XYZ file of C-alpha atoms in Angstrom:
354
model
C -93.839 128.911 -15.972
C -96.272 131.783 -15.918
C -98.691 130.388 -13.301
C -96.265 130.942 -10.420
C -97.702 133.552 -8.020
C -94.395 135.449 -8.092
C -94.360 135.727 -11.892
C -95.257 138.912 -13.746
C -96.079 142.348 -12.426
C -99.038 144.263 -11.075
C -100.040 147.723 -9.897
C -97.736 149.209 -7.276
C -98.902 148.324 -3.763
C -99.925 151.152 -1.476
C -96.993 150.670 0.886
C -94.475 150.705 -1.983
C -95.748 153.727 -3.889
C -93.409 156.641 -4.521
C -93.258 159.932 -6.421
C -93.113 158.737 -10.034
C -92.634 162.265 -11.352
C -89.538 162.643 -9.171
C -88.191 159.355 -10.523
C -88.794 160.447 -14.115
C -86.956 163.695 -13.417
C -83.997 161.780 -11.973
C -83.923 159.377 -14.927
C -83.982 162.252 -17.402
C -80.878 163.684 -15.734
C -79.050 160.376 -15.150
C -79.842 158.318 -18.272
C -78.795 159.989 -21.549
C -81.347 158.285 -23.827
C -84.279 158.333 -21.408
C -87.524 159.682 -22.849
C -90.928 159.539 -21.159
C -93.714 159.248 -20.451
C -92.956 156.759 -17.691
C -95.316 154.132 -16.287
C -94.500 152.043 -13.221
C -95.612 148.555 -12.189
C -94.371 146.310 -9.389
C -93.015 142.822 -9.921
C -94.857 140.271 -7.797
C -91.694 138.499 -6.666
C -88.883 139.859 -4.535
C -89.012 139.125 -0.826
C -86.377 141.648 0.174
C -85.988 144.608 -2.154
C -89.125 145.862 -3.932
C -88.630 145.648 -7.695
C -90.467 147.626 -10.373
C -90.944 147.534 -14.128
C -90.420 150.987 -15.655
C -91.985 151.319 -19.092
C -91.421 154.051 -21.672
C -92.378 154.186 -25.365
C -88.824 153.371 -26.457
C -87.323 151.218 -23.684
C -88.133 149.302 -20.525
C -86.139 149.337 -17.295
C -86.103 147.713 -13.867
C -85.821 149.604 -10.592
C -84.630 147.940 -7.373
C -84.990 149.873 -4.125
C -84.642 149.444 -0.423
C -87.988 148.774 1.256
C -89.492 151.514 3.383
C -89.526 151.180 7.148
C -87.059 150.043 9.804
C -84.199 148.010 8.314
C -81.519 145.842 9.892
C -77.972 147.179 9.638
C -76.390 146.189 6.335
C -79.571 144.633 4.944
C -81.209 145.519 1.615
C -77.946 146.958 0.292
C -78.987 147.960 -3.209
C -75.749 149.923 -3.444
C -73.818 146.638 -3.295
C -76.127 145.081 -5.882
C -75.518 147.940 -8.291
C -71.774 147.748 -7.719
C -71.371 144.033 -8.409
C -73.734 143.989 -11.391
C -71.838 146.916 -12.916
C -68.477 145.210 -12.290
C -69.572 141.896 -13.795
C -70.819 143.698 -16.866
C -67.244 144.770 -17.609
C -66.266 141.122 -18.257
C -69.409 140.242 -20.226
C -70.896 138.094 -17.511
C -74.665 137.846 -18.151
C -76.134 140.644 -16.033
C -78.393 143.583 -16.910
C -76.759 146.901 -17.745
C -76.924 149.298 -14.790
C -77.874 152.853 -15.787
C -77.495 154.542 -12.445
C -77.534 154.346 -8.661
C -79.304 156.957 -6.527
C -78.369 157.059 -2.849
C -80.391 160.224 -2.219
C -83.445 159.039 -0.298
C -85.266 162.302 -0.978
C -85.985 161.264 -4.602
C -88.339 158.312 -3.977
C -87.921 157.719 -0.231
C -85.083 155.146 -0.296
C -81.892 154.421 -2.226
C -82.425 152.673 -5.578
C -80.814 151.752 -8.872
C -82.087 151.416 -12.424
C -81.002 148.747 -14.910
C -82.148 147.341 -18.225
C -85.123 145.024 -18.374
C -83.773 141.855 -20.008
C -86.288 139.951 -22.111
C -86.336 136.174 -21.955
C -87.728 133.250 -19.990
C -87.774 132.669 -16.255
C -88.437 129.096 -15.165
C -90.191 128.694 -11.818
C -90.341 124.906 -12.085
C -86.967 123.110 -12.267
C -88.515 120.182 -14.141
C -88.845 122.556 -17.134
C -92.305 121.399 -18.269
C -92.396 124.091 -20.982
C -89.156 122.813 -22.575
C -88.886 119.829 -24.905
C -87.486 116.818 -23.044
C -84.597 116.493 -25.491
C -83.523 120.084 -24.747
C -83.720 119.992 -20.941
C -80.162 118.815 -20.207
C -78.764 121.804 -22.096
C -80.586 124.201 -19.755
C -79.094 122.509 -16.691
C -75.675 122.569 -18.331
C -76.071 126.294 -19.026
C -76.962 126.905 -15.396
C -73.968 124.965 -14.048
C -71.636 126.525 -16.618
C -72.775 130.044 -15.738
C -72.090 129.488 -12.048
C -68.704 127.913 -12.813
C -67.853 130.947 -14.939
C -68.797 133.284 -12.096
C -66.550 131.413 -9.675
C -63.604 131.628 -12.071
C -63.752 135.439 -12.408
C -60.824 137.248 -10.796
C -62.765 139.532 -8.465
C -59.725 141.686 -7.781
C -59.260 142.405 -11.493
C -62.770 143.916 -11.729
C -62.426 146.169 -8.695
C -64.104 143.956 -6.085
C -61.084 143.317 -3.871
C -62.898 144.971 -0.939
C -66.367 143.569 -1.729
C -66.185 141.049 1.106
C -63.768 139.326 3.452
C -62.343 136.243 1.714
C -61.484 134.406 4.944
C -63.774 132.317 7.189
C -66.808 132.891 4.946
C -68.948 130.054 6.295
C -68.051 130.637 9.945
C -68.984 134.306 9.597
C -72.220 133.430 7.794
C -73.214 131.009 10.544
C -72.513 133.689 13.168
C -74.366 136.328 11.166
C -77.542 134.311 10.655
C -77.415 132.968 14.202
C -77.360 136.545 15.504
C -80.138 137.513 13.108
C -82.222 134.578 14.299
C -81.756 135.681 17.898
C -82.616 139.280 16.988
C -85.870 138.174 15.330
C -87.026 135.894 18.143
C -89.220 138.501 19.819
C -91.287 139.048 16.664
C -90.984 135.707 14.842
C -90.739 133.326 17.794
C -88.442 130.285 18.122
C -88.015 127.768 15.298
C -87.512 124.106 16.084
C -84.183 122.629 14.944
C -82.305 125.896 14.277
C -80.350 125.792 17.532
C -79.339 122.171 16.823
C -78.233 123.159 13.317
C -76.089 125.985 14.666
C -74.313 123.527 16.969
C -73.817 120.953 14.172
C -72.422 123.499 11.727
C -70.013 124.891 14.306
C -68.688 121.401 15.062
C -68.239 120.308 11.425
C -66.793 123.438 9.792
C -64.478 122.504 6.873
C -61.301 124.436 6.071
C -61.513 127.323 3.629
C -60.703 126.854 -0.031
C -59.780 129.533 -2.559
C -62.326 132.394 -2.416
C -64.373 133.747 -5.301
C -67.411 135.872 -5.999
C -70.468 134.097 -4.616
C -73.989 134.959 -5.714
C -75.646 133.655 -2.554
C -79.040 132.870 -4.113
C -78.179 131.128 -7.383
C -81.270 129.153 -8.394
C -83.109 128.605 -11.651
C -85.743 131.294 -11.077
C -83.076 133.935 -10.399
C -81.872 133.881 -13.974
C -83.302 134.800 -17.352
C -82.781 132.404 -20.233
C -82.699 133.357 -23.901
C -86.215 133.362 -25.422
C -85.493 130.286 -27.565
C -82.020 128.977 -26.666
C -80.590 127.121 -23.628
C -78.466 130.107 -22.689
C -78.466 132.310 -19.599
C -78.770 135.966 -20.628
C -79.039 137.526 -17.157
C -78.456 136.496 -13.556
C -80.621 138.474 -11.132
C -80.949 139.232 -7.392
C -77.416 139.873 -6.149
C -78.345 141.116 -2.690
C -76.630 138.208 -0.893
C -73.484 138.314 -3.025
C -70.048 138.684 -1.482
C -66.558 137.172 -1.635
C -66.654 133.697 -0.162
C -66.493 129.967 -0.759
C -67.573 128.909 -4.279
C -68.454 125.352 -3.197
C -70.960 126.788 -0.712
C -72.483 128.794 -3.566
C -72.644 125.732 -5.813
C -74.173 123.614 -3.033
C -77.016 126.130 -2.711
C -77.763 125.712 -6.413
C -77.314 121.924 -6.286
C -79.569 121.443 -3.263
C -82.567 121.541 -5.624
C -81.921 117.790 -5.819
C -82.563 117.429 -2.077
C -85.621 119.607 -1.471
C -89.271 119.251 -2.530
C -90.862 121.417 -5.232
C -92.630 123.755 -2.806
C -89.180 124.916 -1.689
C -87.284 126.978 -4.263
C -88.084 124.793 -7.277
C -86.896 121.578 -5.668
C -86.685 118.261 -7.522
C -87.364 115.692 -4.779
C -90.089 113.370 -6.029
C -89.489 114.112 -9.720
C -88.690 111.223 -12.078
C -85.470 112.683 -13.455
C -84.880 109.859 -15.934
C -88.346 110.148 -17.483
C -88.024 113.936 -17.554
C -84.569 113.624 -19.165
C -82.976 115.777 -16.493
C -79.416 115.257 -15.235
C -79.145 113.612 -11.832
C -77.275 115.136 -8.914
C -74.009 113.276 -9.608
C -74.046 114.302 -13.272
C -74.781 117.914 -12.360
C -71.946 118.010 -9.828
C -69.612 116.473 -12.401
C -70.567 119.124 -14.969
C -69.625 121.886 -12.548
C -66.406 120.081 -11.520
C -65.255 119.734 -15.126
C -66.078 123.332 -16.016
C -64.037 124.528 -13.043
C -61.191 122.098 -13.681
C -61.386 120.793 -10.114
C -60.145 117.431 -8.886
C -63.243 117.131 -6.692
C -66.136 119.171 -5.276
C -65.472 118.753 -1.544
C -67.723 118.982 1.515
C -70.980 119.152 -0.450
C -73.064 117.549 2.302
C -71.847 120.102 4.846
C -72.539 122.994 2.495
C -76.048 121.731 1.719
C -76.823 121.747 5.443
C -75.248 125.185 5.765
C -77.401 126.555 2.940
C -80.597 125.022 4.322
C -79.801 126.574 7.707
C -79.170 129.946 6.100
C -82.389 129.651 4.105
C -84.322 128.829 7.268
C -82.790 131.849 9.012
C -83.717 134.087 6.074
C -87.307 132.829 6.109
C -87.392 133.355 9.874
C -86.355 136.938 9.156
C -89.179 137.270 6.614
C -91.536 136.063 9.342
C -90.258 138.886 11.545
C -90.701 141.402 8.715
C -94.310 140.290 8.331
C -94.786 141.084 12.007
C -93.182 144.495 11.458
C -95.180 145.130 8.291
C -92.115 145.477 6.023
C -92.273 142.210 4.005
C -92.256 143.294 0.353
C -94.081 140.394 -1.315
C -97.730 139.411 -1.190
C -96.528 135.801 -0.975
C -94.264 136.176 2.028
C -96.667 134.202 4.222
C -96.587 131.246 1.820
C -92.790 131.218 1.967
C -92.746 131.400 5.748
C -95.165 128.450 5.880
C -92.332 126.235 4.568
C -89.973 127.249 7.411
C -90.623 124.190 9.637
C -90.075 121.882 6.651
C -86.791 123.604 5.734
C -85.365 123.270 9.230
C -86.501 119.627 9.430
C -84.876 118.732 6.091
C -81.701 120.546 7.142
C -81.436 118.472 10.311
C -82.108 115.266 8.343
C -79.348 116.187 5.886
C -76.974 116.828 8.803
C -77.668 113.376 10.245
C -77.084 111.753 6.839
C -74.016 113.821 5.894
C -70.925 112.003 4.624
C -68.062 113.948 6.153
């Protein structure tokens, strides 16, 4: 839907301006068919890495860069984004074509990469109000099928054998976000329920399954659908991607069934039958069949894990607001949902079937 505050683009904000002439010079050298003049606008969305629309008379591009200012170690790794998007393009997975990565901060002030702008539709509302009711199941099927396809890719065969550690993915993620939460306490303050969630997750950790590429933020508004067909033409925002547990990745996508609409296009409260949308069990079954799995295990645990991780990320955004480095005008609205996220996570933990 186009009325979402994160939809579309606007003039570049003062804190995210850069030398556009220097960028044009770099593009002329790095992209064989580039021809100016170049105009630059900033996409409204993007909490972590500022994202820009680059327009020329013959072609449009997207630029993703690290934000200016003090950054946590390993965060905002646009180099990793460019690497995985380029690798997935070699097996025709739906991602934009990457034209080049620049790690020289002297060009525009931070590292960045440039990729194609993919035309299509982004849905900010998971009830798909702009889609005919009869067509809605096909869009959910396309979403589940695309994620199943990602999880079936042999990451070693496309040069990603060292992209992440395949062992103890969830345990390491819990430790990572727990440490990040502690590091942000001075600026963001404590958040009720997060300490209890850390304890619960540590006590209920399931055994590892076979690893795969995980997107880390696979939700309906992080993909572009074909302009008229129920087909995913590009998956976006790979900053949290790594090698890890595919069921954890699927649970993040599936948790739309367990969160309200103000949180990442949630579906709680929607009349799925009237809307002709698949229910949670049907959606899980679609993914299971596409993967050829006997079952999709430990979903309740992984939903809690993902809600905890989401709460920790939003807590980090709260800290970035305090530091003045949050890259979206709507960061405060996202942070306002933090208490609700942590509360729902603890409720899900208490109700978990393990």
